[in-house]
C-alpha cells in the first residue's frame, strides 16, 4: 500500500477523534457520531464555497469543532459572558490539539500554525481563508441546526441571530445559503430577518 501523505494522515486522525463523539445524528436513517457528521457536512460546503481550497484550510474546516463534546456548554455559566468564555476556550483548545495532529502527520510547524490560526478564526475580516471558514460554519448552522434551533427560541431572538449570522458571511456565502432547502416556517423567519 502506498504510504499516506501528511494530509491523509491528519484527516484520518481528525475523523478518528470525531467518531468518538457520544452524541448522535441520524443521517439517511443511520446513526452517526454528530461531530463526524458535522465535519463531513463542513467539507461538503467547502467544496461548494472554495473547491480549490489548500490543504491547511481543508484540515481547519474539518476540525473546527474538534472534541467539542468534551467541554459541554453547561460547564460554563449560562450567560452571554459564559458563552463567549466557553467559545474562546474551545477555539484555543481545538487549535492546539489539531496543530499537534498536523505536526505528528508530518506537516511543518508553519503549516500546523496556519491550521491553528484558522480554527481560532484570527483576522476574520482581513483573511480570506478565515472568512471562507466562517461562511462554511454559518452554512452548516443554517442547513443542519437552524430548524431545531428555530423551534426552541422566540422569533425576535431567532431574527437577531439570523441577521448576525448573515452579517458574518460573504456574498458567495449568501448565494449558497439561499439555496439551502428549508421547511415553510424556517423559510418565513429567514425572509423576515433579511427584510429587517
Tab-separated table of C-alpha atoms in Angstrom, residues 29-195:
chain	number	residue	atom	x	y	z
A	29	UNK	CA	-31.830	6.545	8.679
A	30	UNK	CA	-28.455	5.692	10.182
A	31	UNK	CA	-26.994	6.882	13.498
A	32	UNK	CA	-23.582	8.537	13.177
A	33	UNK	CA	-21.397	10.421	15.679
A	34	UNK	CA	-22.572	14.036	15.497
A	35	UNK	CA	-19.124	15.627	15.128
A	36	UNK	CA	-18.240	13.292	12.269
A	37	UNK	CA	-21.489	14.290	10.559
A	38	UNK	CA	-20.760	17.997	11.231
A	39	UNK	CA	-17.205	17.674	9.851
A	40	UNK	CA	-18.340	15.864	6.700
A	41	UNK	CA	-21.070	18.459	6.109
A	42	UNK	CA	-18.484	21.231	6.595
A	43	UNK	CA	-16.250	19.616	3.975
A	44	UNK	CA	-19.165	19.317	1.533
A	45	UNK	CA	-19.911	23.055	1.937
A	46	UNK	CA	-16.241	23.874	1.477
A	47	UNK	CA	-16.376	22.024	-1.858
A	48	UNK	CA	-19.144	24.394	-2.964
A	49	UNK	CA	-17.636	27.531	-1.425
A	50	UNK	CA	-13.960	27.063	-2.390
A	51	UNK	CA	-13.375	23.843	-4.375
A	52	UNK	CA	-9.667	24.623	-4.817
A	53	UNK	CA	-9.022	25.261	-1.097
A	54	UNK	CA	-5.480	24.419	0.083
A	55	UNK	CA	-4.837	21.518	2.480
A	56	UNK	CA	-4.418	23.654	5.618
A	57	UNK	CA	-7.848	25.241	5.065
A	58	UNK	CA	-9.445	21.840	4.366
A	59	UNK	CA	-7.992	20.496	7.630
A	60	UNK	CA	-9.082	23.528	9.667
A	61	UNK	CA	-12.636	23.241	8.342
A	62	UNK	CA	-12.721	19.508	9.013
A	63	UNK	CA	-11.540	20.111	12.596
A	64	UNK	CA	-13.267	23.297	13.672
A	65	UNK	CA	-15.373	21.548	16.348
A	66	UNK	CA	-12.585	19.163	17.337
A	67	UNK	CA	-13.534	17.209	20.502
A	68	UNK	CA	-16.061	19.918	21.351
A	69	UNK	CA	-18.302	17.445	23.189
A	70	UNK	CA	-15.599	17.062	25.884
A	71	UNK	CA	-16.252	20.635	27.077
A	72	UNK	CA	-20.042	20.959	27.232
A	73	UNK	CA	-21.693	24.381	27.111
A	74	UNK	CA	-23.088	23.651	30.586
A	75	UNK	CA	-19.538	23.681	32.027
A	76	UNK	CA	-19.647	27.496	31.788
A	77	UNK	CA	-22.241	29.933	33.196
A	78	UNK	CA	-25.384	30.093	31.040
A	79	UNK	CA	-24.917	33.796	30.317
A	80	UNK	CA	-23.654	35.743	27.302
A	81	UNK	CA	-20.276	36.201	29.060
A	82	UNK	CA	-20.214	32.484	29.879
A	83	UNK	CA	-20.971	31.628	26.265
A	84	UNK	CA	-18.126	33.799	24.958
A	85	UNK	CA	-15.692	32.398	27.542
A	86	UNK	CA	-16.668	28.851	26.501
A	87	UNK	CA	-16.211	29.626	22.780
A	88	UNK	CA	-12.835	31.321	23.378
A	89	UNK	CA	-11.576	28.371	25.432
A	90	UNK	CA	-12.817	25.872	22.817
A	91	UNK	CA	-11.138	27.649	19.883
A	92	UNK	CA	-7.804	27.752	21.700
A	93	UNK	CA	-8.042	24.105	22.808
A	94	UNK	CA	-9.191	22.846	19.398
A	95	UNK	CA	-6.409	24.741	17.623
A	96	UNK	CA	-3.718	23.317	19.936
A	97	UNK	CA	-4.941	19.722	19.602
A	98	UNK	CA	-5.172	19.929	15.812
A	99	UNK	CA	-1.774	21.650	15.452
A	100	UNK	CA	-0.271	18.629	17.245
A	101	UNK	CA	-2.076	16.235	14.877
A	102	UNK	CA	-0.720	18.155	11.869
A	103	UNK	CA	2.870	18.033	13.164
A	104	UNK	CA	2.542	14.320	14.021
A	105	UNK	CA	1.286	13.726	10.455
A	106	UNK	CA	4.452	15.288	9.015
A	107	UNK	CA	3.466	18.909	8.410
A	108	UNK	CA	5.875	21.747	9.183
A	109	UNK	CA	5.393	23.956	12.240
A	110	UNK	CA	4.352	26.735	9.848
A	111	UNK	CA	1.526	24.719	8.228
A	112	UNK	CA	0.356	23.453	11.636
A	113	UNK	CA	0.215	27.044	12.902
A	114	UNK	CA	-1.781	28.122	9.824
A	115	UNK	CA	-4.369	25.444	10.631
A	116	UNK	CA	-4.481	26.596	14.274
A	117	UNK	CA	-4.875	30.279	13.317
A	118	UNK	CA	-7.834	29.381	11.090
A	119	UNK	CA	-9.508	27.341	13.840
A	120	UNK	CA	-9.068	30.319	16.198
A	121	UNK	CA	-10.640	32.475	13.436
A	122	UNK	CA	-7.820	35.011	13.537
A	123	UNK	CA	-8.068	38.135	11.319
A	124	UNK	CA	-11.634	37.235	10.418
A	125	UNK	CA	-12.480	40.233	8.258
A	126	UNK	CA	-8.977	40.582	6.734
A	127	UNK	CA	-8.103	36.973	5.959
A	128	UNK	CA	-9.945	35.410	3.032
A	129	UNK	CA	-9.362	31.836	4.261
A	130	UNK	CA	-10.737	32.619	7.731
A	131	UNK	CA	-13.741	34.202	6.023
A	132	UNK	CA	-14.293	31.018	3.972
A	133	UNK	CA	-14.218	29.004	7.221
A	134	UNK	CA	-16.774	31.406	8.740
A	135	UNK	CA	-19.015	31.061	5.650
A	136	UNK	CA	-18.860	27.272	5.955
A	137	UNK	CA	-19.688	27.360	9.689
A	138	UNK	CA	-22.691	29.628	9.013
A	139	UNK	CA	-23.888	27.443	6.118
A	140	UNK	CA	-23.727	24.285	8.245
A	141	UNK	CA	-25.639	26.063	11.025
A	142	UNK	CA	-28.354	27.161	8.577
A	143	UNK	CA	-28.559	23.760	6.897
A	144	UNK	CA	-28.131	21.431	9.825
A	145	UNK	CA	-29.077	23.173	13.074
A	146	UNK	CA	-31.374	26.052	12.239
A	147	UNK	CA	-34.707	24.190	12.034
A	148	UNK	CA	-34.263	22.664	15.510
A	149	UNK	CA	-32.885	25.931	16.881
A	150	UNK	CA	-35.816	27.879	15.432
A	151	UNK	CA	-38.288	25.690	17.369
A	152	UNK	CA	-36.540	26.358	20.694
A	153	UNK	CA	-36.404	30.168	20.692
A	154	UNK	CA	-38.789	33.061	20.203
A	155	UNK	CA	-38.948	34.742	16.828
A	156	UNK	CA	-37.234	38.009	17.847
A	157	UNK	CA	-34.214	36.167	19.144
A	158	UNK	CA	-34.063	33.982	16.022
A	159	UNK	CA	-34.269	37.018	13.731
A	160	UNK	CA	-31.416	38.730	15.612
A	161	UNK	CA	-29.272	35.576	15.383
A	162	UNK	CA	-30.017	35.186	11.671
A	163	UNK	CA	-29.137	38.820	10.990
A	164	UNK	CA	-25.889	38.417	12.925
A	165	UNK	CA	-25.099	35.182	11.026
A	166	UNK	CA	-25.864	36.855	7.688
A	167	UNK	CA	-23.596	39.778	8.599
A	168	UNK	CA	-20.666	37.418	9.140
A	169	UNK	CA	-20.939	35.937	5.651
A	170	UNK	CA	-19.644	36.954	2.220
A	171	UNK	CA	-21.759	37.422	-0.903
A	172	UNK	CA	-20.737	33.954	-2.081
A	173	UNK	CA	-21.825	32.578	1.308
A	174	UNK	CA	-25.186	34.349	0.942
A	175	UNK	CA	-25.717	32.801	-2.500
A	176	UNK	CA	-25.118	29.307	-1.120
A	177	UNK	CA	-27.314	29.969	1.936
A	178	UNK	CA	-30.263	30.912	-0.246
A	179	UNK	CA	-30.029	27.513	-1.974
A	180	UNK	CA	-30.483	25.543	1.280
A	181	UNK	CA	-33.812	23.660	1.263
A	182	UNK	CA	-35.888	24.613	4.327
A	183	UNK	CA	-39.349	23.996	5.701
A	184	UNK	CA	-42.009	26.720	5.343
A	185	UNK	CA	-41.670	28.122	8.866
A	186	UNK	CA	-37.845	28.488	8.921
A	187	UNK	CA	-38.013	29.960	5.389
A	188	UNK	CA	-40.511	32.549	6.619
A	189	UNK	CA	-38.282	33.568	9.545
A	190	UNK	CA	-35.240	33.868	7.241
A	191	UNK	CA	-37.230	36.106	4.880
A	192	UNK	CA	-38.245	38.328	7.833
A	193	UNK	CA	-34.666	38.522	9.092
A	194	UNK	CA	-33.326	39.508	5.676
A	195	UNK	CA	-36.057	42.101	5.170
